[in-house]
Amino acid sequence: MATLSKTILTFEPGVMINTPIQVTSETTQIQVGKGAHVDFELLNYQGSLLVEVGDNARCTLLSNTHCGPQTHHAETIRIITHTHSHFQGFWFSEGGAETQRTLTVDVQGEHALIKLNGLAILNTTQTHTTHTFMNHHVPNCETHQFFKHIVANEAQCEFNGLVYVNEIAQKTDSYQANHNLVLSDNARAISRPQLKIFADDVKCSHGATVGQLDEEQLFYLKTRGLPLAQARSILISGFAEEIIDRIPLEGLRKNIFLQLKKQLETL
Amino acid sequence: MLEIKNLHAKINDTPILKGISLTIKPGEVHAIMGPNGSGKSTLSKVISGHPAYDVTSGEVLFEGQNILELDPDVRARLGLFLAFQYPVEIPGVHNAGFLRMAYNARRKENGQEEVDPMEFDELIRSKLNLVEMEPDFLERAVNQGFSGGEKKRNEILQMLVLEPKLAFLDETDSGLDIDALRIVSKAVNAYKKPEVGIVLVTHYQRLLNYIVPDVVHVMANGVIIKSGDKSLALALEEKGYEWLL
């Protein structure tokens, strides 16, 4: 007897849903019809998911991973965007022994706007790897990637980001940034941003930083009477909030913010 | 309230301060002038506890206590304040939240209750007016994307909120246009009181037309080469530093 192991969520063209829809690991495919407007929240999503965003559709996806210390987490998400669509994704991770995340975007319709954002807070011996593959198949699209990691103790993070611009994809505007805050001598951050561009009329850039807390910023806060521990926590939190502030869904943003505060106390 | 005794300090083995002695009494306004590289800014940084500088000899007594072994935050909570020549940008950190935390750190030190955001909002409105800043300044990240003049006004706003006993204003006038200079001076003058000492570190006499000093010191090559009243600053304006060196 066959078991139904795949769930496909389909949203008809033009539907507008105001509250984010919770997606579990059962779901393998999401279809957002033309002109529809739907938001999703993924909680500890494990497995492989395809999200297809139709012409003129709007879609925000927030993936929140906070698993137990022994968990091995693997998440593979492929996003296909069509003409004039807007897709925004946020990946927030903390906890778990090992996280592997692969995000692929196939930009298949012109004039799409795609934003991928991520924040990972890693402690103890946790490892976290993100692969992004932003593949531009058509002209005139704008894509942004903004990923930040905070690594403490002996944790390790790795970011491999590839922006691929096919020969036909003229007027692509793509930006990729990965910033890493390393809080201890034994923590490690690896960043490999890559651009492969085969079109000649594009605007593409990337930036990657790996660094510790800024001594001048710490000194400035201390001269205002803030003790070292508080000054550190303010700076770490500020680093993280730059991502969280971008989450457009207010309720989810507040939850993530509270989760962040709690997590930062453990660093 | 502040006694600096034969202070020597270096950075990366380069001596910068070579025997500074200076006494500041409550209610006094001192101006420290001098050419580039004379050690004026270093003096402010050493007094506030910047980790890049090593004090090799001498003492700094603040209200009788030697502060040189104290961390910068402890010095600040005792009532020392430094307005930075180049205020530091801190992305992601909300200006109002930062000001409130700093204010509360000071209150806690004095055994007072901390204030919540509502109470703090009331308190800060009047201070904002003094530096002629719009409330939306508070909603931005600390100094991020601020113009030169906005940064300096933000420093003065912090001084007004933290109410230090002794404030070092390090080239607060540099990069200010005449309107901003007037605003900053007005706010500093409004803060002047008998129990507060103010030190203006500046290149230019211009600032001293607005904030009138009781004592003017001229620094060169890491030492104070001359002290006098406000007429000294006027003489410098007229004759430059050459005649003193």
Short mmCIF file of C-alpha atoms in Angstrom, two decimals:
data_model
loop_
_atom_site.label_atom_id
_atom_site.label_comp_id
_atom_site.label_asym_id
_atom_site.label_seq_id
_atom_site.Cartn_x
_atom_site.Cartn_y
_atom_site.Cartn_z
CA MET A 1 0.00 0.00 0.00
CA ALA A 2 1.34 3.41 -0.94
CA THR A 3 1.71 6.08 1.73
CA LEU A 4 1.22 9.71 0.93
CA SER A 5 4.64 11.13 1.72
CA LYS A 6 4.45 14.34 -0.25
CA THR A 7 2.34 17.35 0.49
CA ILE A 8 1.89 20.09 -2.05
CA LEU A 9 0.43 23.42 -0.97
CA THR A 10 -1.17 25.27 -3.84
CA PHE A 11 -2.43 28.84 -3.71
CA GLU A 12 -4.79 29.89 -6.48
CA PRO A 13 -4.01 32.97 -8.55
CA GLY A 14 -4.89 36.20 -6.81
CA VAL A 15 -5.40 34.90 -3.27
CA MET A 16 -4.29 37.16 -0.44
CA ILE A 17 -3.59 35.58 2.93
CA ASN A 18 -2.72 37.94 5.74
CA THR A 19 -1.37 35.59 8.39
CA PRO A 20 1.75 33.52 7.72
CA ILE A 21 1.06 29.86 6.99
CA GLN A 22 2.99 27.34 9.06
CA VAL A 23 4.81 24.82 6.96
CA THR A 24 6.03 21.53 8.41
CA SER A 25 8.62 19.14 7.05
CA GLU A 26 5.78 17.12 5.45
CA THR A 27 5.46 19.75 2.77
CA THR A 28 7.68 19.30 -0.25
CA GLN A 29 6.24 21.83 -2.61
CA ILE A 30 4.55 25.24 -2.44
CA GLN A 31 2.92 26.79 -5.47
CA VAL A 32 2.04 30.48 -5.20
CA GLY A 33 -0.26 31.32 -8.11
CA LYS A 34 -0.13 34.43 -10.28
CA GLY A 35 -0.71 37.61 -8.34
CA ALA A 36 -1.18 35.76 -5.06
CA HIS A 37 0.24 37.12 -1.82
CA VAL A 38 1.16 34.50 0.78
CA ASP A 39 3.69 34.33 3.62
CA PHE A 40 5.15 31.21 5.21
CA GLU A 41 6.78 30.25 8.45
CA LEU A 42 8.95 27.13 8.54
CA LEU A 43 9.70 25.74 11.99
CA ASN A 44 12.69 23.41 12.17
CA TYR A 45 12.07 22.46 8.57
CA GLN A 46 14.02 19.33 7.58
CA GLY A 47 14.12 18.00 4.06
CA SER A 48 13.65 19.37 0.63
CA LEU A 49 11.20 22.03 -0.46
CA LEU A 50 10.39 23.63 -3.79
CA VAL A 51 8.73 27.06 -3.76
CA GLU A 52 7.41 28.42 -7.02
CA VAL A 53 6.38 32.06 -7.07
CA GLY A 54 4.09 32.91 -10.00
CA ASP A 55 3.95 36.06 -12.12
CA ASN A 56 3.30 39.17 -10.00
CA ALA A 57 3.08 37.10 -6.83
CA ARG A 58 4.47 38.21 -3.47
CA CYS A 59 5.92 35.77 -1.01
CA THR A 60 7.83 36.06 2.27
CA LEU A 61 9.26 32.94 3.85
CA LEU A 62 10.73 32.81 7.32
CA SER A 63 12.59 29.70 8.35
CA ASN A 64 13.29 29.40 12.05
CA THR A 65 15.55 26.63 13.25
CA HIS A 66 16.16 26.16 16.94
CA CYS A 67 16.81 22.55 17.61
CA GLY A 68 18.30 20.55 20.47
CA PRO A 69 22.05 20.29 20.94
CA GLN A 70 22.31 16.83 19.36
CA THR A 71 20.29 17.55 16.22
CA HIS A 72 21.68 17.29 12.73
CA HIS A 73 19.70 19.56 10.53
CA ALA A 74 19.55 19.52 6.74
CA GLU A 75 17.38 21.90 4.75
CA THR A 76 17.33 22.24 0.99
CA ILE A 77 15.11 24.87 -0.56
CA ARG A 78 14.75 25.67 -4.21
CA ILE A 79 12.88 28.77 -5.24
CA ILE A 80 11.67 29.48 -8.76
CA THR A 81 10.59 33.02 -9.44
CA HIS A 82 8.49 34.23 -12.37
CA THR A 83 7.91 37.61 -14.01
CA HIS A 84 7.44 40.61 -11.71
CA SER A 85 7.40 38.40 -8.62
CA HIS A 86 8.82 39.38 -5.24
CA PHE A 87 10.36 36.80 -2.96
CA GLN A 88 11.91 37.49 0.45
CA GLY A 89 13.42 34.76 2.57
CA PHE A 90 14.80 34.84 6.12
CA TRP A 91 16.73 32.02 7.73
CA PHE A 92 17.27 32.23 11.45
CA SER A 93 19.25 29.46 13.14
CA GLU A 94 20.52 28.67 16.57
CA GLY A 95 21.14 25.39 18.36
CA GLY A 96 21.69 22.01 16.74
CA ALA A 97 24.97 20.15 16.43
CA GLU A 98 25.24 20.54 12.70
CA THR A 99 23.20 22.50 10.16
CA GLN A 100 23.49 22.14 6.41
CA ARG A 101 21.43 24.51 4.35
CA THR A 102 21.24 24.79 0.58
CA LEU A 103 19.27 27.58 -1.02
CA THR A 104 18.89 27.67 -4.78
CA VAL A 105 17.05 30.38 -6.64
CA ASP A 106 16.18 29.96 -10.29
CA VAL A 107 15.34 33.38 -11.56
CA GLN A 108 13.11 32.45 -14.47
CA GLY A 109 10.92 35.51 -15.07
CA GLU A 110 12.04 39.06 -15.79
CA HIS A 111 11.69 42.01 -13.38
CA ALA A 112 11.68 39.84 -10.27
CA LEU A 113 13.00 41.06 -6.93
CA ILE A 114 14.56 38.44 -4.66
CA LYS A 115 16.04 38.92 -1.22
CA LEU A 116 17.68 36.22 0.86
CA ASN A 117 18.68 37.02 4.43
CA GLY A 118 20.17 34.83 7.11
CA LEU A 119 21.32 35.00 10.69
CA ALA A 120 22.99 32.15 12.56
CA ILE A 121 24.19 32.21 16.15
CA LEU A 122 26.56 29.40 16.96
CA ASN A 123 28.01 28.32 20.25
CA THR A 124 29.88 25.33 21.76
CA THR A 125 31.08 23.08 18.89
CA GLN A 126 28.16 23.72 16.55
CA THR A 127 28.77 23.82 12.82
CA HIS A 128 26.67 25.58 10.24
CA THR A 129 27.04 25.62 6.48
CA THR A 130 25.03 27.66 4.01
CA HIS A 131 25.24 27.20 0.27
CA THR A 132 23.41 29.69 -1.89
CA PHE A 133 23.11 29.49 -5.63
CA MET A 134 21.47 32.50 -7.22
CA ASN A 135 21.00 31.54 -10.83
CA HIS A 136 19.87 34.31 -13.21
CA HIS A 137 18.32 32.82 -16.36
CA VAL A 138 16.61 36.00 -17.60
CA PRO A 139 17.42 39.73 -17.86
CA ASN A 140 16.30 42.63 -15.67
CA CYS A 141 16.15 41.07 -12.22
CA GLU A 142 17.35 42.34 -8.88
CA THR A 143 18.67 39.93 -6.26
CA HIS A 144 20.13 40.56 -2.80
CA GLN A 145 21.78 38.26 -0.34
CA PHE A 146 22.63 39.32 3.17
CA PHE A 147 23.91 36.65 5.58
CA LYS A 148 25.40 37.14 9.02
CA HIS A 149 26.93 34.66 11.45
CA ILE A 150 27.98 34.96 15.06
CA VAL A 151 30.39 32.26 16.19
CA ALA A 152 31.46 31.73 19.79
CA ASN A 153 33.51 29.12 21.66
CA GLU A 154 34.60 26.44 19.19
CA ALA A 155 31.77 26.84 16.71
CA GLN A 156 32.32 26.97 12.97
CA CYS A 157 30.34 28.48 10.16
CA GLU A 158 30.79 28.43 6.45
CA PHE A 159 29.14 30.46 3.74
CA ASN A 160 29.44 29.48 0.09
CA GLY A 161 27.54 31.83 -2.12
CA LEU A 162 27.47 31.66 -5.87
CA VAL A 163 25.88 34.32 -8.02
CA TYR A 164 25.56 32.98 -11.56
CA VAL A 165 24.57 35.30 -14.39
CA ASN A 166 23.86 33.55 -17.69
CA GLU A 167 24.80 35.24 -20.94
CA ILE A 168 21.21 36.21 -21.65
CA ALA A 169 20.62 37.75 -18.20
CA GLN A 170 21.59 41.34 -19.06
CA LYS A 171 20.80 44.19 -16.63
CA THR A 172 21.02 41.87 -13.66
CA ASP A 173 21.53 43.75 -10.41
CA SER A 174 22.89 41.39 -7.79
CA TYR A 175 24.46 41.91 -4.40
CA GLN A 176 25.83 39.34 -2.01
CA ALA A 177 27.11 40.06 1.49
CA ASN A 178 28.33 37.79 4.24
CA HIS A 179 29.51 39.20 7.55
CA ASN A 180 30.89 37.11 10.36
CA LEU A 181 31.47 38.04 13.96
CA VAL A 182 34.00 35.78 15.63
CA LEU A 183 33.85 35.95 19.43
CA SER A 184 36.61 33.59 20.49
CA ASP A 185 40.04 32.46 19.37
CA ASN A 186 38.83 28.95 18.70
CA ALA A 187 35.74 29.84 16.69
CA ARG A 188 36.00 29.85 12.90
CA ALA A 189 34.20 31.53 10.05
CA ILE A 190 34.78 30.71 6.42
CA SER A 191 33.33 32.83 3.67
CA ARG A 192 33.44 32.02 -0.03
CA PRO A 193 31.44 34.48 -2.07
CA GLN A 194 31.66 33.83 -5.79
CA LEU A 195 30.45 35.56 -8.91
CA LYS A 196 30.23 33.85 -12.30
CA ILE A 197 29.11 36.35 -14.86
CA PHE A 198 28.63 35.63 -18.55
CA ALA A 199 26.60 38.73 -19.44
CA ASP A 200 28.39 42.03 -20.06
CA ASP A 201 25.86 44.62 -18.91
CA VAL A 202 25.26 43.79 -15.26
CA LYS A 203 25.79 45.26 -11.82
CA CYS A 204 27.09 42.62 -9.45
CA SER A 205 29.02 42.97 -6.23
CA HIS A 206 29.87 41.05 -3.14
CA GLY A 207 31.36 41.73 0.23
CA ALA A 208 32.56 39.44 2.96
CA THR A 209 34.01 40.23 6.35
CA VAL A 210 35.28 38.11 9.20
CA GLY A 211 36.11 40.02 12.32
CA GLN A 212 35.95 40.45 16.04
CA LEU A 213 34.15 43.10 18.01
CA ASP A 214 35.47 46.55 17.10
CA GLU A 215 37.77 47.91 19.81
CA GLU A 216 36.88 51.55 19.08
CA GLN A 217 33.16 50.79 19.36
CA LEU A 218 33.73 48.98 22.65
CA PHE A 219 35.78 51.90 23.98
CA TYR A 220 33.11 54.38 22.93
CA LEU A 221 30.40 52.45 24.79
CA LYS A 222 32.61 52.10 27.85
CA THR A 223 33.28 55.84 27.99
CA ARG A 224 29.51 56.21 28.32
CA GLY A 225 29.63 54.15 31.51
CA LEU A 226 28.62 50.78 30.10
CA PRO A 227 30.56 47.84 31.58
CA LEU A 228 32.43 45.56 29.19
CA ALA A 229 29.88 42.71 29.32
CA GLN A 230 27.02 45.08 28.51
CA ALA A 231 29.00 46.87 25.80
CA ARG A 232 29.78 43.52 24.16
CA SER A 233 26.19 42.40 24.33
CA ILE A 234 24.99 45.71 22.81
CA LEU A 235 27.39 45.34 19.89
CA ILE A 236 26.58 41.67 19.27
CA SER A 237 22.90 42.39 19.41
CA GLY A 238 23.29 45.35 17.04
CA PHE A 239 25.14 43.15 14.56
CA ALA A 240 22.27 40.66 14.61
CA GLU A 241 19.43 43.16 14.62
CA GLU A 242 20.43 44.54 11.26
CA ILE A 243 19.04 41.31 9.79
CA ILE A 244 16.04 40.99 12.08
CA ASP A 245 14.94 44.57 11.43
CA ARG A 246 14.37 43.59 7.80
CA ILE A 247 11.71 40.98 8.59
CA PRO A 248 8.49 42.56 7.33
CA LEU A 249 6.12 40.32 9.32
CA GLU A 250 5.78 42.11 12.64
CA GLY A 251 4.63 39.21 14.79
CA LEU A 252 7.35 36.90 13.58
CA ARG A 253 9.94 39.65 13.85
CA LYS A 254 9.08 40.13 17.53
CA ASN A 255 9.33 36.39 18.23
CA ILE A 256 12.67 36.13 16.54
CA PHE A 257 13.88 39.18 18.42
CA LEU A 258 12.98 37.59 21.78
CA GLN A 259 14.61 34.34 20.72
CA LEU A 260 17.74 36.28 19.75
CA LYS A 261 17.93 38.07 23.12
CA LYS A 262 17.71 34.74 24.91
CA GLN A 263 20.34 33.20 22.71
CA LEU A 264 22.74 36.10 23.12
CA GLU A 265 22.65 35.70 26.87
CA THR A 266 24.30 32.31 26.45
CA LEU A 267 27.30 33.68 24.55
CA MET B 1 38.49 68.08 41.02
CA LEU B 2 41.08 66.91 38.50
CA GLU B 3 44.76 66.92 39.21
CA ILE B 4 47.18 65.77 36.57
CA LYS B 5 50.70 65.34 37.90
CA ASN B 6 53.69 64.98 35.61
CA LEU B 7 51.83 62.67 33.22
CA HIS B 8 53.84 60.73 30.64
CA ALA B 9 52.17 58.45 28.08
CA LYS B 10 53.14 56.62 24.93
CA ILE B 11 51.53 54.75 22.08
CA ASN B 12 53.44 51.85 20.44
CA ASP B 13 56.64 52.99 22.16
CA THR B 14 56.30 56.54 20.84
CA PRO B 15 56.16 59.01 23.75
CA ILE B 16 53.35 61.54 23.24
CA LEU B 17 52.79 63.10 26.63
CA LYS B 18 56.03 64.19 28.24
CA GLY B 19 55.14 65.56 31.63
CA ILE B 20 51.74 67.23 31.78
CA SER B 21 50.64 68.88 35.00
CA LEU B 22 47.29 70.54 35.25
CA THR B 23 44.69 71.29 37.93
CA ILE B 24 41.03 71.87 37.19
CA LYS B 25 38.67 73.14 39.87
CA PRO B 26 34.89 72.77 39.91
CA GLY B 27 33.14 75.49 37.93
CA GLU B 28 36.14 76.22 35.74
CA VAL B 29 36.35 76.16 31.97
CA HIS B 30 39.78 75.33 30.62
CA ALA B 31 40.85 75.49 26.99
CA ILE B 32 43.73 73.39 25.73
CA MET B 33 45.14 74.67 22.48
CA GLY B 34 48.13 73.77 20.40
CA PRO B 35 49.34 72.83 16.96
CA ASN B 36 48.66 69.44 15.32
CA GLY B 37 50.52 66.59 16.96
CA SER B 38 51.06 68.44 20.23
CA GLY B 39 49.29 65.69 22.22
CA LYS B 40 45.99 67.48 22.94
CA SER B 41 43.78 64.61 21.83
CA THR B 42 46.04 62.04 23.45
CA LEU B 43 45.57 63.79 26.78
CA SER B 44 41.76 63.42 26.53
CA LYS B 45 42.09 59.78 25.53
CA VAL B 46 44.52 58.91 28.31
CA ILE B 47 42.25 60.53 30.88
CA SER B 48 39.24 58.57 29.63
CA GLY B 49 41.25 55.31 29.58
CA HIS B 50 41.84 54.45 25.93
CA PRO B 51 43.57 51.02 25.82
CA ALA B 52 46.00 51.98 23.03
CA TYR B 53 47.95 54.36 25.30
CA ASP B 54 50.34 53.35 28.07
CA VAL B 55 50.91 55.69 30.94
CA THR B 56 54.60 55.46 31.79
CA SER B 57 54.61 57.79 34.78
CA GLY B 58 52.59 60.39 36.60
CA GLU B 59 49.19 60.49 38.26
CA VAL B 60 45.68 61.57 37.43
CA LEU B 61 43.55 62.24 40.49
CA PHE B 62 39.83 62.74 40.04
CA GLU B 63 38.22 63.98 43.25
CA GLY B 64 41.29 62.69 45.07
CA GLN B 65 41.19 59.18 43.56
CA ASN B 66 43.88 57.94 41.18
CA ILE B 67 41.89 56.86 38.14
CA LEU B 68 44.66 55.52 35.95
CA GLU B 69 44.10 51.91 37.02
CA LEU B 70 40.32 52.13 36.49
CA ASP B 71 38.47 50.86 33.42
CA PRO B 72 36.98 53.50 31.14
CA ASP B 73 33.41 52.61 32.18
CA VAL B 74 34.25 53.00 35.86
CA ARG B 75 35.80 56.42 35.17
CA ALA B 76 32.67 57.38 33.26
CA ARG B 77 30.38 56.34 36.07
CA LEU B 78 32.47 58.41 38.49
CA GLY B 79 31.47 61.41 36.37
CA LEU B 80 34.11 61.80 33.63
CA PHE B 81 32.96 62.39 30.08
CA LEU B 82 34.79 62.61 26.78
CA ALA B 83 33.12 64.08 23.71
CA PHE B 84 34.97 62.38 20.85
CA GLN B 85 36.72 64.23 18.07
CA TYR B 86 35.52 61.45 15.77
CA PRO B 87 32.36 59.94 17.29
CA VAL B 88 32.15 56.22 16.53
CA GLU B 89 29.38 54.84 14.30
CA ILE B 90 27.63 51.80 15.73
CA PRO B 91 25.35 50.15 13.16
CA GLY B 92 22.32 48.27 14.47
CA VAL B 93 22.38 50.01 17.87
CA HIS B 94 19.42 52.27 18.47
CA ASN B 95 20.45 55.74 19.66
CA ALA B 96 17.65 56.17 22.23
CA GLY B 97 18.16 52.67 23.63
CA PHE B 98 21.89 53.27 23.92
CA LEU B 99 21.42 56.63 25.67
CA ARG B 100 18.96 55.09 28.12
CA MET B 101 21.30 52.20 28.96
CA ALA B 102 24.15 54.63 29.55
CA TYR B 103 21.90 56.85 31.70
CA ASN B 104 20.73 53.85 33.71
CA ALA B 105 24.29 52.60 34.24
CA ARG B 106 25.07 55.95 35.84
CA ARG B 107 21.88 55.90 37.95
CA LYS B 108 22.58 52.38 39.16
CA GLU B 109 26.05 53.50 40.24
CA ASN B 110 24.48 56.29 42.28
CA GLY B 111 22.01 53.88 43.89
CA GLN B 112 19.04 55.29 41.97
CA GLU B 113 16.22 53.38 40.27
CA GLU B 114 16.60 52.75 36.55
CA VAL B 115 14.15 54.56 34.29
CA ASP B 116 11.92 52.85 31.73
CA PRO B 117 11.69 53.98 28.09
CA MET B 118 8.62 56.15 28.78
CA GLU B 119 10.25 58.08 31.62
CA PHE B 120 13.44 58.42 29.62
CA ASP B 121 11.57 59.77 26.63
CA GLU B 122 10.23 62.64 28.74
CA LEU B 123 13.63 63.41 30.15
CA ILE B 124 15.35 63.48 26.81
CA ARG B 125 12.89 65.77 24.99
CA SER B 126 14.10 68.92 26.72
CA LYS B 127 17.74 67.97 26.13
CA LEU B 128 17.00 67.39 22.45
CA ASN B 129 15.62 70.92 22.25
CA LEU B 130 18.83 72.30 23.70
CA VAL B 131 20.90 70.82 20.89
CA GLU B 132 18.14 71.54 18.36
CA MET B 133 17.81 67.94 17.25
CA GLU B 134 14.65 66.35 15.91
CA PRO B 135 13.25 63.35 17.82
CA ASP B 136 13.91 61.09 14.84
CA PHE B 137 17.65 61.30 15.69
CA LEU B 138 16.85 58.99 18.55
CA GLU B 139 15.38 56.38 16.27
CA ARG B 140 18.52 56.04 14.17
CA ALA B 141 21.54 53.83 14.79
CA VAL B 142 24.22 55.52 16.93
CA ASN B 143 26.02 58.09 14.72
CA GLN B 144 25.41 55.98 11.63
CA GLY B 145 24.95 58.13 8.56
CA PHE B 146 25.03 61.29 10.72
CA SER B 147 26.67 64.35 9.22
CA GLY B 148 29.74 65.76 10.97
CA GLY B 149 27.66 68.37 12.77
CA GLU B 150 25.00 65.85 13.79
CA LYS B 151 27.63 63.60 15.32
CA LYS B 152 29.03 66.45 17.40
CA ARG B 153 25.57 67.48 18.55
CA ASN B 154 24.91 63.86 19.50
CA GLU B 155 28.04 63.94 21.68
CA ILE B 156 26.78 67.03 23.44
CA LEU B 157 23.35 65.42 23.85
CA GLN B 158 25.06 62.50 25.58
CA MET B 159 26.85 64.92 27.88
CA LEU B 160 23.55 66.58 28.80
CA VAL B 161 21.95 63.20 29.52
CA LEU B 162 24.84 61.71 31.51
CA GLU B 163 25.47 64.91 33.51
CA PRO B 164 29.21 64.41 34.10
CA LYS B 165 31.17 66.30 36.75
CA LEU B 166 34.01 66.84 34.32
CA ALA B 167 33.65 66.95 30.53
CA PHE B 168 36.48 66.87 28.02
CA LEU B 169 35.28 68.16 24.66
CA ASP B 170 37.83 67.03 22.10
CA GLU B 171 37.70 69.33 19.06
CA THR B 172 33.95 69.46 19.30
CA ASP B 173 34.10 72.58 17.11
CA SER B 174 35.97 70.96 14.21
CA GLY B 175 33.80 70.36 11.18
CA LEU B 176 30.98 72.55 12.49
CA ASP B 177 29.45 75.34 10.46
CA ILE B 178 28.68 78.59 12.22
CA ASP B 179 25.06 77.64 13.08
CA ALA B 180 26.05 74.27 14.50
CA LEU B 181 28.87 75.92 16.44
CA ARG B 182 26.36 78.36 17.95
CA ILE B 183 24.00 75.51 18.90
CA VAL B 184 26.74 73.40 20.47
CA SER B 185 28.16 76.39 22.38
CA LYS B 186 24.74 77.36 23.67
CA ALA B 187 24.17 73.83 24.97
CA VAL B 188 27.59 73.72 26.65
CA ASN B 189 27.01 77.11 28.24
CA ALA B 190 23.62 75.93 29.49
CA TYR B 191 25.37 72.98 31.13
CA LYS B 192 27.97 75.16 32.92
CA LYS B 193 27.50 75.15 36.68
CA PRO B 194 29.59 75.71 39.80
CA GLU B 195 30.15 72.00 40.46
CA VAL B 196 31.12 71.09 36.87
CA GLY B 197 34.48 71.38 35.15
CA ILE B 198 34.75 71.71 31.37
CA VAL B 199 37.84 71.26 29.22
CA LEU B 200 37.74 72.43 25.62
CA VAL B 201 40.38 70.93 23.39
CA THR B 202 40.55 73.06 20.28
CA HIS B 203 42.65 74.43 17.47
CA TYR B 204 40.72 77.60 17.11
CA GLN B 205 39.99 80.70 19.11
CA ARG B 206 36.60 80.83 17.33
CA LEU B 207 34.96 78.41 19.81
CA LEU B 208 36.26 80.49 22.73
CA ASN B 209 34.24 83.48 21.57
CA TYR B 210 31.15 81.43 22.40
CA ILE B 211 32.36 79.45 25.41
CA VAL B 212 34.62 81.74 27.39
CA PRO B 213 37.44 79.92 29.22
CA ASP B 214 38.83 80.83 32.63
CA VAL B 215 42.21 79.36 31.79
CA VAL B 216 43.92 78.77 28.45
CA HIS B 217 46.80 76.29 28.09
CA VAL B 218 49.05 75.89 25.10
CA MET B 219 50.46 72.44 24.44
CA ALA B 220 53.39 71.65 22.20
CA ASN B 221 55.41 68.48 21.86
CA GLY B 222 53.69 66.75 24.77
CA VAL B 223 54.02 69.47 27.40
CA ILE B 224 52.13 72.60 28.41
CA ILE B 225 54.34 75.46 27.35
CA LYS B 226 52.18 78.33 28.51
CA SER B 227 49.04 78.99 30.52
CA GLY B 228 47.13 82.21 30.83
CA ASP B 229 43.69 83.77 30.76
CA LYS B 230 41.45 84.16 27.72
CA SER B 231 43.70 86.88 26.28
CA LEU B 232 46.26 84.15 25.55
CA ALA B 233 43.87 82.60 23.04
CA LEU B 234 43.44 85.98 21.36
CA ALA B 235 47.19 86.41 21.14
CA LEU B 236 47.46 82.98 19.52
CA GLU B 237 44.78 83.90 17.03
CA GLU B 238 46.75 86.99 16.10
CA LYS B 239 50.31 85.69 16.20
CA GLY B 240 50.00 81.90 15.70
CA TYR B 241 51.97 79.41 17.79
CA GLU B 242 55.39 80.34 16.41
CA TRP B 243 56.28 82.96 19.03
CA LEU B 244 55.80 80.44 21.84
CA LEU B 245 57.71 77.51 20.37
#
